[in-house]
């Protein structure tokens, strides 16, 4: 059958730049532009992405997300004197599809409108992911189930915290529960990850336990293993990070002192401190560095644990994000997962990853100052995300536009 074809000399044209990005697996955050031809093309692109602007409420939702992206870029990536440099066509478009067309302008020259439109779309892409993430939609249920098991071994008594099971009670120097990452904190982390929105954020929830010595950290790990809160079968092993203790050296020290530990009356804190000193003399702390934003001075044993979550069989769920997609918006989180029934999330089962971090008191003290401090860590994240979102062309343009006359 003969199909009518458009009369054009470009039927066999190839967009090598965009096709190369698709075929090579380039992250959308690293693209320098889109390849849309006109408004109808932009409308179809948005519909297949998941947002049909002909449906009620969709345009308002997209404009709201666009304004959130503008606020995020201004507050996180721009100095006060630079915040007015976002062009009004990008900062306040009357039609969200206009951003797609601006991002598709020719890339043969430095075009501030294209660069700023791309920047806003990259941030909006992350916000769409957050709004349509199944796990974030049920965060309160997840939080309750994750901490239910941990609370069975964590105890408070007379203002002090302990890790306790039927065999051992370990005094804790500090307990920190990470109960939820804020919306923009999640976005910032996504923006500097290689996979961008495809990557899971593993520290939405977490537990950091600080004990006096590294030997006690190993005892705490064993206690968590006995309680089956940590096991070889529920770890994401590729994310295990140990910069706290040399296990071979620790085994040697522990074997040497174990009999004396067992005979000690009361809690053998002095002996554990002596063992830690011997461990320090025997072997330095490991120096594996997989997170480019972590300082060399920061030492911990970090585990990513998978917890099986079961949603209630029925009833409303608490949303974790303040911007739910409106009526008519095509959800982008796919079909039923795990034991979910088609068309319903009720009773769904899925794995959720959370972090457990163990460190000794000396490492905690180091983490609160200098390059290892949390503030310094967050600033390195912001700078990495800024460089990636803006790209070299917009960074150069900003430097020129901000220079004194």
PDB file of N, CA and C in Angstrom, residues 15 31 44 46-47 51 57 84 114 117 135 152 159 165 182 215 219 229 249 275 277 286 290 312 379 399:
ATOM      1  N   UNK A  15      19.915  13.349  12.382  1.00  0.00           N
ATOM      2  CA  UNK A  15      20.433  14.253  13.402  1.00  0.00           C
ATOM      3  C   UNK A  15      21.514  13.499  14.167  1.00  0.00           C
ATOM      4  N   UNK A  31      22.943  16.653  27.778  1.00  0.00           N
ATOM      5  CA  UNK A  31      22.619  17.129  26.433  1.00  0.00           C
ATOM      6  C   UNK A  31      22.747  18.645  26.366  1.00  0.00           C
ATOM      7  N   UNK A  44       3.708  16.795  20.677  1.00  0.00           N
ATOM      8  CA  UNK A  44       3.776  15.330  20.644  1.00  0.00           C
ATOM      9  C   UNK A  44       4.868  14.814  21.578  1.00  0.00           C
ATOM     10  N   UNK A  46       5.901  16.219  24.356  1.00  0.00           N
ATOM     11  CA  UNK A  46       5.403  16.323  25.726  1.00  0.00           C
ATOM     12  C   UNK A  46       4.393  15.219  26.022  1.00  0.00           C
ATOM     13  N   UNK A  47       3.545  14.893  25.051  1.00  0.00           N
ATOM     14  CA  UNK A  47       2.533  13.857  25.275  1.00  0.00           C
ATOM     15  C   UNK A  47       3.178  12.491  25.487  1.00  0.00           C
ATOM     16  N   UNK A  51       2.949  14.061  29.541  1.00  0.00           N
ATOM     17  CA  UNK A  51       2.109  15.194  29.878  1.00  0.00           C
ATOM     18  C   UNK A  51       1.403  15.721  28.629  1.00  0.00           C
ATOM     19  N   UNK A  57      -5.746  20.967  33.404  1.00  0.00           N
ATOM     20  CA  UNK A  57      -4.834  21.109  34.533  1.00  0.00           C
ATOM     21  C   UNK A  57      -3.374  20.844  34.220  1.00  0.00           C
ATOM     22  N   UNK A  84      19.005  37.806  38.087  1.00  0.00           N
ATOM     23  CA  UNK A  84      18.195  38.480  37.063  1.00  0.00           C
ATOM     24  C   UNK A  84      18.651  38.141  35.652  1.00  0.00           C
ATOM     25  N   UNK A 114      18.737  29.232  24.384  1.00  0.00           N
ATOM     26  CA  UNK A 114      18.778  27.769  24.327  1.00  0.00           C
ATOM     27  C   UNK A 114      19.428  27.202  25.582  1.00  0.00           C
ATOM     28  N   UNK A 117      17.065  27.581  28.569  1.00  0.00           N
ATOM     29  CA  UNK A 117      15.928  26.663  28.449  1.00  0.00           C
ATOM     30  C   UNK A 117      16.348  25.236  28.779  1.00  0.00           C
ATOM     31  N   UNK A 135       7.839   5.029  45.262  1.00  0.00           N
ATOM     32  CA  UNK A 135       8.308   4.873  46.631  1.00  0.00           C
ATOM     33  C   UNK A 135       8.110   6.157  47.434  1.00  0.00           C
ATOM     34  N   UNK A 152      13.505  -2.336  67.583  1.00  0.00           N
ATOM     35  CA  UNK A 152      13.540  -3.478  68.498  1.00  0.00           C
ATOM     36  C   UNK A 152      14.904  -3.651  69.156  1.00  0.00           C
ATOM     37  N   UNK A 159      18.379   8.818  79.560  1.00  0.00           N
ATOM     38  CA  UNK A 159      19.029   9.794  78.698  1.00  0.00           C
ATOM     39  C   UNK A 159      20.172   9.245  77.867  1.00  0.00           C
ATOM     40  N   UNK A 165      20.509  -6.585  72.300  1.00  0.00           N
ATOM     41  CA  UNK A 165      19.731  -7.782  72.029  1.00  0.00           C
ATOM     42  C   UNK A 165      19.842  -8.683  73.250  1.00  0.00           C
ATOM     43  N   UNK A 182      14.633  16.114  51.970  1.00  0.00           N
ATOM     44  CA  UNK A 182      13.729  17.107  51.419  1.00  0.00           C
ATOM     45  C   UNK A 182      13.664  17.020  49.902  1.00  0.00           C
ATOM     46  N   UNK A 215      36.253  -1.315  67.328  1.00  0.00           N
ATOM     47  CA  UNK A 215      35.931  -2.693  67.715  1.00  0.00           C
ATOM     48  C   UNK A 215      34.448  -2.791  68.083  1.00  0.00           C
ATOM     49  N   UNK A 219      31.217  -5.086  66.757  1.00  0.00           N
ATOM     50  CA  UNK A 219      30.270  -5.763  67.641  1.00  0.00           C
ATOM     51  C   UNK A 219      28.831  -5.332  67.327  1.00  0.00           C
ATOM     52  N   UNK A 229      18.663  -7.892  60.811  1.00  0.00           N
ATOM     53  CA  UNK A 229      18.438  -6.595  60.181  1.00  0.00           C
ATOM     54  C   UNK A 229      19.448  -6.359  59.069  1.00  0.00           C
ATOM     55  N   UNK A 249      43.238  -6.970  60.191  1.00  0.00           N
ATOM     56  CA  UNK A 249      43.902  -6.510  61.409  1.00  0.00           C
ATOM     57  C   UNK A 249      42.961  -6.599  62.606  1.00  0.00           C
ATOM     58  N   UNK A 275      42.277  -2.142  72.748  1.00  0.00           N
ATOM     59  CA  UNK A 275      42.239  -2.905  71.509  1.00  0.00           C
ATOM     60  C   UNK A 275      42.214  -1.983  70.287  1.00  0.00           C
ATOM     61  N   UNK A 277      43.463   1.029  70.099  1.00  0.00           N
ATOM     62  CA  UNK A 277      44.797   1.620  69.947  1.00  0.00           C
ATOM     63  C   UNK A 277      45.750   0.635  69.268  1.00  0.00           C
ATOM     64  N   UNK A 286      41.191   1.915  55.997  1.00  0.00           N
ATOM     65  CA  UNK A 286      41.095   1.803  54.535  1.00  0.00           C
ATOM     66  C   UNK A 286      40.826   3.159  53.897  1.00  0.00           C
ATOM     67  N   UNK A 290      34.756   6.004  46.747  1.00  0.00           N
ATOM     68  CA  UNK A 290      33.851   5.886  45.608  1.00  0.00           C
ATOM     69  C   UNK A 290      32.964   7.114  45.466  1.00  0.00           C
ATOM     70  N   UNK A 312      -0.412  -1.232  52.682  1.00  0.00           N
ATOM     71  CA  UNK A 312      -1.680  -1.724  53.242  1.00  0.00           C
ATOM     72  C   UNK A 312      -2.603  -2.194  52.130  1.00  0.00           C
ATOM     73  N   UNK A 379      28.331  21.461  50.004  1.00  0.00           N
ATOM     74  CA  UNK A 379      28.794  22.486  49.073  1.00  0.00           C
ATOM     75  C   UNK A 379      29.482  21.866  47.867  1.00  0.00           C
ATOM     76  N   UNK A 399      30.037  33.809  33.389  1.00  0.00           N
ATOM     77  CA  UNK A 399      31.257  34.492  33.830  1.00  0.00           C
ATOM     78  C   UNK A 399      31.423  35.814  33.079  1.00  0.00           C
TER      79      UNK A 399
END
